[in-house]
Short mmCIF file of C-alpha atoms and ligand atoms in Angstrom, two decimals:
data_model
loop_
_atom_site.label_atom_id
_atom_site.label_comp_id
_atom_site.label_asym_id
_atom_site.label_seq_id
_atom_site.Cartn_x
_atom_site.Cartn_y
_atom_site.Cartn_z
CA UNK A 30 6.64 10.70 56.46
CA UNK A 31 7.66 11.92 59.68
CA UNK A 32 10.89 12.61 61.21
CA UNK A 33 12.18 12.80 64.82
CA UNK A 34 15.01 13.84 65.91
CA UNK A 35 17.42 12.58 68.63
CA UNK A 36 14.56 9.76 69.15
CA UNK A 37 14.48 7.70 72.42
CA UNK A 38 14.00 4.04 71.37
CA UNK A 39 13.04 2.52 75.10
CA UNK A 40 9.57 1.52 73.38
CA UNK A 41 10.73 0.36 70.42
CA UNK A 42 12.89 -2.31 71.87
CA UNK A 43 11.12 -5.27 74.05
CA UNK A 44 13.77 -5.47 75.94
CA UNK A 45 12.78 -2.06 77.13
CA UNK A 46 16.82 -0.70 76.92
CA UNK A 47 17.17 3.08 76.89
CA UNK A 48 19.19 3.95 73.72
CA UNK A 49 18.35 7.11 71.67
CA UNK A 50 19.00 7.41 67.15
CA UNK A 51 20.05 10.51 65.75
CA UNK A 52 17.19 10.65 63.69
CA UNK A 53 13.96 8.30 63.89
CA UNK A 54 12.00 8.24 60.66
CA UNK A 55 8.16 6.64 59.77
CA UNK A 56 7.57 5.82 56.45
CA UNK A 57 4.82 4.62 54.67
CA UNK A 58 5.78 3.13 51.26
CA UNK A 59 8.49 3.17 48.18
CA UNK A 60 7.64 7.11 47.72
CA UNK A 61 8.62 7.70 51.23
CA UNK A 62 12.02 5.71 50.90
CA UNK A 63 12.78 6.89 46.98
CA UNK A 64 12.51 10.94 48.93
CA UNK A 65 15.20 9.39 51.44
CA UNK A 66 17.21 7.72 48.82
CA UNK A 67 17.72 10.93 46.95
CA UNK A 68 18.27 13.15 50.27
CA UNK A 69 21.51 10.81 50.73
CA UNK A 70 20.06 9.08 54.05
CA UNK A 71 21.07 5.36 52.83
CA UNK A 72 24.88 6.65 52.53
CA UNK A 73 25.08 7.52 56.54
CA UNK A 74 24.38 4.80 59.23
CA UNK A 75 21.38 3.77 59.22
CA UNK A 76 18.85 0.48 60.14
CA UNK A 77 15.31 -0.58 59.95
CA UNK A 78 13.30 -1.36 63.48
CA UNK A 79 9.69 -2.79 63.79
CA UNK A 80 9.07 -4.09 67.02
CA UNK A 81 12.87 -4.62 67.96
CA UNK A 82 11.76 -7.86 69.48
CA UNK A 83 15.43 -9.56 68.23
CA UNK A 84 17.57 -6.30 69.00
CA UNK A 85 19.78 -5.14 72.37
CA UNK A 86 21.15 -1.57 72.24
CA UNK A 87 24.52 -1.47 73.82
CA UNK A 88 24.47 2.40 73.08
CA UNK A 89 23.17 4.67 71.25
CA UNK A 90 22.83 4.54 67.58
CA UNK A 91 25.05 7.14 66.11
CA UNK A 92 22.27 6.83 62.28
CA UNK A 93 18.87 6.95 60.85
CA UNK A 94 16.58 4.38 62.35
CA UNK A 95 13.41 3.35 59.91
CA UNK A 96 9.99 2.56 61.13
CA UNK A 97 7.30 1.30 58.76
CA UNK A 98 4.26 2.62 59.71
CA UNK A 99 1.74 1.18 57.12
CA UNK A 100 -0.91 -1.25 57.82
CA UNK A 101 -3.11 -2.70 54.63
CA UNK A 102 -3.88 -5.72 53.78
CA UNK A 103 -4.85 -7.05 50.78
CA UNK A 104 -6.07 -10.03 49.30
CA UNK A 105 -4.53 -10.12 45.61
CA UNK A 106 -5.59 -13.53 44.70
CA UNK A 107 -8.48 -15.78 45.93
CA UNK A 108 -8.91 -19.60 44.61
CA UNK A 109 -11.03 -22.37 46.25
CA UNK A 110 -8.38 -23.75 48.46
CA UNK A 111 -6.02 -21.19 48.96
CA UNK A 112 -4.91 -17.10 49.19
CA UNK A 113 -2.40 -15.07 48.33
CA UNK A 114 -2.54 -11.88 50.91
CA UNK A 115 -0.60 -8.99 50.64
CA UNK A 116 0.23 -7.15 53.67
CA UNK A 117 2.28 -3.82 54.64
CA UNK A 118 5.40 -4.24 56.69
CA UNK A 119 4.47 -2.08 59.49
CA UNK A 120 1.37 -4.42 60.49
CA UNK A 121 1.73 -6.35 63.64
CA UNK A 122 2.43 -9.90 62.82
CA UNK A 123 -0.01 -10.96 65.93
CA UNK A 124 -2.80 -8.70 64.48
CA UNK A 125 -2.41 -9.95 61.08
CA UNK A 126 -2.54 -13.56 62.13
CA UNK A 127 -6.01 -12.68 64.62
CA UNK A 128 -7.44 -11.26 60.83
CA UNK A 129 -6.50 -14.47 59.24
CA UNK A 130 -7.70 -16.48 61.91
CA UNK A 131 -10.96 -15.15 62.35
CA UNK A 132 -11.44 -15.09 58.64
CA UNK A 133 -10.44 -18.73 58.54
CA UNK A 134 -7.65 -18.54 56.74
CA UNK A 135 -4.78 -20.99 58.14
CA UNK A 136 -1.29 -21.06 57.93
CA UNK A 137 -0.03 -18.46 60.81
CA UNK A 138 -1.62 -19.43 63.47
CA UNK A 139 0.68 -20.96 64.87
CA UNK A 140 3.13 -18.26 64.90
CA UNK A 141 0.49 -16.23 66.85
CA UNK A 142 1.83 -13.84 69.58
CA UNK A 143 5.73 -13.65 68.43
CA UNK A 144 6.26 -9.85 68.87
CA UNK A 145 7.44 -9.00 65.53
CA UNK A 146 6.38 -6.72 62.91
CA UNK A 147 5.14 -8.13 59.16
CA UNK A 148 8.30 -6.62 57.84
CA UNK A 149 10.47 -8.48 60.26
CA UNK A 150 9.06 -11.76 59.75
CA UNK A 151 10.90 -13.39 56.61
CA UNK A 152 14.01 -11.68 57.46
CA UNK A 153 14.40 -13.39 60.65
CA UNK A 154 12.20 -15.97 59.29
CA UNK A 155 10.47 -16.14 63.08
CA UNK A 156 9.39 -19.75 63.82
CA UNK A 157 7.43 -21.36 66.47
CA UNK A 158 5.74 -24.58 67.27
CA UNK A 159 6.60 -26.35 64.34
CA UNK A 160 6.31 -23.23 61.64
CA UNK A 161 8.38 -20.71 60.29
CA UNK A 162 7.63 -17.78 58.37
CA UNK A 163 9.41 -19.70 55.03
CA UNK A 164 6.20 -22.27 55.56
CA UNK A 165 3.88 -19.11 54.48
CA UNK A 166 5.92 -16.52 52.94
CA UNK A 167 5.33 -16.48 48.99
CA UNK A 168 6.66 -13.22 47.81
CA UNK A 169 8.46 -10.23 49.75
CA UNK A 170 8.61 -6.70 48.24
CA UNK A 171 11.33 -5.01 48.73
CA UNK A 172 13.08 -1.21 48.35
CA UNK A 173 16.94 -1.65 47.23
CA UNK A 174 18.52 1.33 48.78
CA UNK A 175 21.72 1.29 47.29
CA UNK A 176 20.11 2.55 43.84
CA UNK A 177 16.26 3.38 44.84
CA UNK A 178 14.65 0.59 42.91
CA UNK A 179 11.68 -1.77 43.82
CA UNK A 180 12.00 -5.64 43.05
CA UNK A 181 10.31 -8.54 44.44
CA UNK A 182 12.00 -12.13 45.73
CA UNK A 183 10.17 -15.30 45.58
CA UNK A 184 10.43 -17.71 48.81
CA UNK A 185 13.65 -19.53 47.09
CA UNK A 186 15.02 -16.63 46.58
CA UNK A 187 14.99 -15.54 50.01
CA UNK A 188 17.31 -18.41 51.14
CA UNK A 189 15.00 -19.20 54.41
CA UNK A 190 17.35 -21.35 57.06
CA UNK A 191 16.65 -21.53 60.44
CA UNK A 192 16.13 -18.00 62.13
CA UNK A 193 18.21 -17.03 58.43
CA UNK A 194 17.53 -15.20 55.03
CA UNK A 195 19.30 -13.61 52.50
CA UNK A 196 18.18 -10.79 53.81
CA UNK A 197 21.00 -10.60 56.91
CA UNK A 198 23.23 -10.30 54.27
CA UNK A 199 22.03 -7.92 52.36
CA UNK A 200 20.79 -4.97 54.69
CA UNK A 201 20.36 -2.96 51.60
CA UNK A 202 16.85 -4.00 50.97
CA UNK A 203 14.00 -2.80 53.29
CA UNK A 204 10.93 -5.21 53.47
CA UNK A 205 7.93 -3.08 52.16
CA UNK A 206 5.51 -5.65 52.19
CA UNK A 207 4.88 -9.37 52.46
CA UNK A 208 2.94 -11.99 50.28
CA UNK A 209 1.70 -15.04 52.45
CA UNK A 210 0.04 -17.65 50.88
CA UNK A 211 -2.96 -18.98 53.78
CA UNK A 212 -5.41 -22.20 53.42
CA UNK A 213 -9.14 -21.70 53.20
CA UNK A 214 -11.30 -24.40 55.82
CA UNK A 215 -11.37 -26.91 54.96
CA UNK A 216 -8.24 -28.36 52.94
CA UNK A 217 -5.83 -26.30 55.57
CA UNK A 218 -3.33 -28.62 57.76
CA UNK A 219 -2.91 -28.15 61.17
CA UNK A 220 0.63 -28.48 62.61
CA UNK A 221 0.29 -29.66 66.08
CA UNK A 222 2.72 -32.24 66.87
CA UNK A 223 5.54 -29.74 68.18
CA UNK A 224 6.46 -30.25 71.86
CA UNK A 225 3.60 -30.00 74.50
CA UNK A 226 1.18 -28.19 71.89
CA UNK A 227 -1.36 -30.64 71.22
CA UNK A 228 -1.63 -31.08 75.23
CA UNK A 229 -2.52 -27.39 75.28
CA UNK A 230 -5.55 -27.51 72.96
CA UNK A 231 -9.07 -27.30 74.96
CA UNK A 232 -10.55 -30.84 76.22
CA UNK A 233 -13.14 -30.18 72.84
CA UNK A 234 -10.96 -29.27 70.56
CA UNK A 235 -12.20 -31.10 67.12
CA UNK A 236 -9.42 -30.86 64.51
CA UNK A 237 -12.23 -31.10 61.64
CA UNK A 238 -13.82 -27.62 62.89
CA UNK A 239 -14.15 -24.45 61.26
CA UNK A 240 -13.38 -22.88 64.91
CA UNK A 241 -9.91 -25.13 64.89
CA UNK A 242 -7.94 -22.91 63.98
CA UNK A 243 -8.74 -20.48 66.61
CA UNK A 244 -8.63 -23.19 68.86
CA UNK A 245 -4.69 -23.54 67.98
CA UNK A 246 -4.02 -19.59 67.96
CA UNK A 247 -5.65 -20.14 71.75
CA UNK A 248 -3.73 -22.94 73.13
CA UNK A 249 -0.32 -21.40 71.34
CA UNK A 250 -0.92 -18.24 73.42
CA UNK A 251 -1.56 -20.13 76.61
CA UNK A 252 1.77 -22.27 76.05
CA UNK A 253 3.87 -18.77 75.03
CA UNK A 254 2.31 -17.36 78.02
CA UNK A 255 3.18 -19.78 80.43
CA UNK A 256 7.06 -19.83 78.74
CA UNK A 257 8.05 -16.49 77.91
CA UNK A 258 7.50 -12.85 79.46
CA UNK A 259 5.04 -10.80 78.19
CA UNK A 260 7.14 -7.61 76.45
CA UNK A 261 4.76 -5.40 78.45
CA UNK A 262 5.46 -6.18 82.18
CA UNK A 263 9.65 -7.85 81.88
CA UNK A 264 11.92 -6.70 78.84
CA UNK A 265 13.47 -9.58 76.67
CA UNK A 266 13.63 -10.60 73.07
CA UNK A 267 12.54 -13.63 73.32
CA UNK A 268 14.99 -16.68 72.79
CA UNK A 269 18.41 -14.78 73.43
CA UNK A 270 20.70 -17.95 71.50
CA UNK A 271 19.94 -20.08 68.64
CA UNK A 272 19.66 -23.39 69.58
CA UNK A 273 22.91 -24.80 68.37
CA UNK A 274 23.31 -27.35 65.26
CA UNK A 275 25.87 -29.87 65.98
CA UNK A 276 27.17 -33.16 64.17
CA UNK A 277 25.51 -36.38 65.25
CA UNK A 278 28.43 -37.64 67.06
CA UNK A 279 28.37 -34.49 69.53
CA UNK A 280 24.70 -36.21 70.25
CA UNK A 281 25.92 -39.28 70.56
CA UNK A 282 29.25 -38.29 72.72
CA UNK A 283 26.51 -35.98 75.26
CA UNK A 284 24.02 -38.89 75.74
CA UNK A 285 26.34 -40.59 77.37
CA UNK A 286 26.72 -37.91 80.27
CA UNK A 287 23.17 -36.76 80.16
CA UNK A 288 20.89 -39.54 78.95
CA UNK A 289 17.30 -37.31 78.82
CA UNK A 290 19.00 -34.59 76.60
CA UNK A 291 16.19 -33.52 74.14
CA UNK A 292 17.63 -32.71 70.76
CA UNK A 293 15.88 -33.01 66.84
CA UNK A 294 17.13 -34.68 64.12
CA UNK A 295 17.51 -31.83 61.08
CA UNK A 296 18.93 -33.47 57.93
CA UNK A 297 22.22 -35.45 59.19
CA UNK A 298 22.76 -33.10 61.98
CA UNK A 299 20.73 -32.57 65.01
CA UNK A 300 19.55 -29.38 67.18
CA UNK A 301 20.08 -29.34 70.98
CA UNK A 302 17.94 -26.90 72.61
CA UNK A 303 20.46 -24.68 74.02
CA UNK A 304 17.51 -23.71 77.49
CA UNK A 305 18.15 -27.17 77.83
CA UNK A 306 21.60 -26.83 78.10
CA UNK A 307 21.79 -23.56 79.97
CA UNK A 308 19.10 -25.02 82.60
CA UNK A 309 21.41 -27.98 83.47
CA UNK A 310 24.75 -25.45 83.52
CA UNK A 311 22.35 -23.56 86.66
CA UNK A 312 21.64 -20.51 84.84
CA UNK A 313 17.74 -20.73 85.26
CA UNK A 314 16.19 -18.00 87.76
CA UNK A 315 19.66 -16.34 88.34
CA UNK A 316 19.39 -12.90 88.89
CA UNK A 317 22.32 -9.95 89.20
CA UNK A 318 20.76 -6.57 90.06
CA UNK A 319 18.52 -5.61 86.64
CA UNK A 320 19.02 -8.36 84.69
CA UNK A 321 18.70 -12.21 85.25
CA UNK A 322 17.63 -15.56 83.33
CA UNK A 323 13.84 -16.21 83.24
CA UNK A 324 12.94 -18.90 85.64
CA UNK A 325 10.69 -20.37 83.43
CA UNK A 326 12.65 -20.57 79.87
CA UNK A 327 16.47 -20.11 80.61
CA UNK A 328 16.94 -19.75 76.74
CA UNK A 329 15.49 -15.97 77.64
CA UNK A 330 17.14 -13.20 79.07
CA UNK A 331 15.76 -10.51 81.08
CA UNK A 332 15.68 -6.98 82.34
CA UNK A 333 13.88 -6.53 85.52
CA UNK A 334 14.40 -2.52 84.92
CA UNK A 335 16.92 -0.07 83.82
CA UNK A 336 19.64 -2.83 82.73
CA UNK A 337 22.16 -1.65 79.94
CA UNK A 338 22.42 -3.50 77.01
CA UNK A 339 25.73 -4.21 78.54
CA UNK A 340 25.16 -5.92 81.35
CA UNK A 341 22.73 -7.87 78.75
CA UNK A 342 25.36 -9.06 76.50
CA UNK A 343 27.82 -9.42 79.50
CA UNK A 344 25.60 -11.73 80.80
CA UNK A 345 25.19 -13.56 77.71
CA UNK A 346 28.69 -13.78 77.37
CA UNK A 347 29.18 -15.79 80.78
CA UNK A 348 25.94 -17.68 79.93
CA UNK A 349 27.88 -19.23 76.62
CA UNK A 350 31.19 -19.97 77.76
CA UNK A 351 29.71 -21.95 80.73
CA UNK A 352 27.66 -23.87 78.35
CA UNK A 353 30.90 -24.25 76.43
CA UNK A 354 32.95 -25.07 79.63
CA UNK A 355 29.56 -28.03 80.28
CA UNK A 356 28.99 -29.72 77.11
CA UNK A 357 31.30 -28.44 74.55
CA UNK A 358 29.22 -26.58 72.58
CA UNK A 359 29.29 -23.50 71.36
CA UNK A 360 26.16 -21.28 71.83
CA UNK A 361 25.22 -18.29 69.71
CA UNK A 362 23.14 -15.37 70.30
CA UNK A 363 19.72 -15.38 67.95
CA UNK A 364 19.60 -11.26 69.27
CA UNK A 365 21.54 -8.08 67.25
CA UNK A 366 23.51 -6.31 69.05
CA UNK A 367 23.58 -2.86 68.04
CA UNK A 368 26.12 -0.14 68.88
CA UNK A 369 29.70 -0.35 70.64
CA UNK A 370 30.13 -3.05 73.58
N1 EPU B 406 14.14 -26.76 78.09
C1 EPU B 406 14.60 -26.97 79.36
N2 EPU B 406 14.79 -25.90 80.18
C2 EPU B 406 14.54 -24.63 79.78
C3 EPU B 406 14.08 -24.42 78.46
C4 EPU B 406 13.88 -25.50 77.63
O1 EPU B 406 14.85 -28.11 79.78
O2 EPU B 406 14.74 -23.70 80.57
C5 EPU B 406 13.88 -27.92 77.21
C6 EPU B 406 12.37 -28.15 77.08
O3 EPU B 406 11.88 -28.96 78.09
C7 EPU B 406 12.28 -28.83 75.74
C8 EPU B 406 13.42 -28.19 74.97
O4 EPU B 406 14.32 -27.64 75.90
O5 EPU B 406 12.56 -30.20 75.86
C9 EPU B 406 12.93 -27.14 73.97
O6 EPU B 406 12.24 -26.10 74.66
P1 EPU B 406 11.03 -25.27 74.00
O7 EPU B 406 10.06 -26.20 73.36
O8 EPU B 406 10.54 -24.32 75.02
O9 EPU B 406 11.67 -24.54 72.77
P2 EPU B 406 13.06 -23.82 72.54
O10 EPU B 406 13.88 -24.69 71.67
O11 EPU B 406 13.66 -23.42 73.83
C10 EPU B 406 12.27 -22.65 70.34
C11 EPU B 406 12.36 -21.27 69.73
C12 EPU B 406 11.29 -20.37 70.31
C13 EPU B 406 9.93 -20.97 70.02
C14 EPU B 406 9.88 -22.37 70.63
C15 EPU B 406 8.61 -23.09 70.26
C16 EPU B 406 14.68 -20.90 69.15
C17 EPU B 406 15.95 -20.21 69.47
N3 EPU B 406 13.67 -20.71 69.99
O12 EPU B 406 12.59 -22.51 71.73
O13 EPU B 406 11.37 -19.13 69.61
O14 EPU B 406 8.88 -20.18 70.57
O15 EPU B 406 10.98 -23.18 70.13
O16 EPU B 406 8.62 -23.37 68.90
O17 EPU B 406 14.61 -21.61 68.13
C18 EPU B 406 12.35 -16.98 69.69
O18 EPU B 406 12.95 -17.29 68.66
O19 EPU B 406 12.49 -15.84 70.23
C19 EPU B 406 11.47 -17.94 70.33
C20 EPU B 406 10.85 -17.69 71.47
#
């Protein structure tokens, strides 16, 4: 385990803020947290960071911040058809999904390229293109830091919604590892019926391949790429709001005003993509000093360099109500915000 103190977190947050923890820790497993549990750590401030892909400091953070550090992956059982593999919260969810790829094992790819650690994954339960982590996820390990026990939660148990878990409501448990459960070649389904996806795949691409699934990982990354901002050159988390669940007759009551609104069906309700909505209410491209509105995904907020979280959320906060002022609807952000406004 190793400890830092008065850590700066500027790389550990893709929306490359500035913001500094008292104390930065790296663990590796149950033994490492059990050490911290009896030190008294989990009765002071603290939280648990992998990537911070989903996170905007608005400060610094006055507690302990957590980092899992190991890597390992298992597989723990291995049938015709399927796998169950077992892998270590700190592993990058990309680089676990280019193992099961090239192994031929199906199921993540098309989740490929979300910046988001293994531990990360079911708690946010990251989706893209038509899958969500709840689609994969068997089993998640877990410490319980308010009395320094392990225990394990089935996929049911986890309560997956839509970028939800039981796990937002119960920060006491920190994810030590991760069961998926992938699809050998060649009884695996591929999902490609989300959006412009199947347009992306390669002229050749043959469904029925053994190289299909890396054909899907490939075309996902393209479509990402040409979306969202790489983490490495422009700072952002991603999709800023949730795209916002509304009653039917909200649908019905827009499409009046704006005939080509895109929105799914989800049970009796139905999702409106809130880019959609913040593209058409002019936000697209803007840009004040460091931090703007990608130009080409306006669900996706950016800093161009040295922004605050602040000026982030303040942003954000003008970027809603205008929506609100639009169509009505109320927009909510997907990100954390961490420390004082
Ligand atoms: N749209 C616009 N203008 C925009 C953005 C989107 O008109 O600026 C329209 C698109 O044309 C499309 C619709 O809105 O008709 C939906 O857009 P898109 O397919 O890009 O997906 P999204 O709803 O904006 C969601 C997830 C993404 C995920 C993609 C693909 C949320 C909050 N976001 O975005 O997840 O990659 O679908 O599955 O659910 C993330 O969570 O950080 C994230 C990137």
């Amino acid at each position: 385990m190793r400890r830092h103190d008065n850590f700066q977190l500027k790389e550990l947050n893709t929306f490359g803020i500035s913001a500094c923890c008292d104390q930065f820790i790296e663990f590796e497993n149950e033994s490492d947290l059990l050490t911290l549990y009896h030190e008294g750590t989990f009765r002071n401030p603290w939280m648990v960071v992998g990537c911070g892909a989903n996170l905007l400091f608005c400060g610094d953070y006055k507690g302990v911040v957590l980092h899992a550090v190991s890597k390992e992956v298992c597989v723990v059982e291995d049938s015709a058809e399927s796998l169950l593999v077992r892998v270590d919260a700190g592993m990058i969810l990309d680089d676990f999904i280019a193992f099961s790829v090239s192994n031929g094992w199906g199921g993540v790819e098309n989740l490929s390229a979300i910046p988001c650690s293994v531990g990360a994954a079911p708690v946010q339960n990251v989706g893209a293109y038509g899958v969500e982590a709840k689609n994969v996820v068997e089993r998640v390990h877990l410490f319980n830091t308010n009395d320094g026990s392990v225990c394990s939660l089935s996929a049911a148990e986890c309560a997956f919604g839509y970028r939800e878990s039981l796990f937002k409501s119960h920060p006491e448990y920190v994810v030590l590892r991760v069961d998926f459960r992938l699809t050998k070649y060649p009884f695996h389904r591929l999902r490609l019926d989300y959006g412009n996806l199947r347009a992306a795949l390669d002229a050749n691409f043959d469904e029925t391949s053994e190289n299909a699934l890396s054909g899907v990982r490939e075309a996902v990354c393209r479509v990402r790429d040409s979306k969202l901002p790489s983490p490495s050159k422009i700072g952002s988390a991603g999709s800023f709001f949730k795209n916002p669940v509304v009653e039917r007759s909200v649908v019905e009551r827009l499409l009046e005003s704006y005939p080509n609104m895109p929105y799914y069906e989800v049970g009796d309700q139905c999702k409106i993509p809130a880019g959609w909505m913040i593209d058409q209410a002019g936000w697209k491209g803007f840009r004040e000093g460091c931090v703007g509105v990608y130009e080409k995904q306006a669900l996706v907020l950016v800093n161009y360099g040295g922004a605050t979280g602040a000026e982030v959320w303040h942003l954000a906060l003008r970027i809603a109500d205008s929506v609100k002022e639009k169509f009505g609807v109320e927009i909510s952000p997907e990100v954390i915000r961490v420390g004082a406004y």
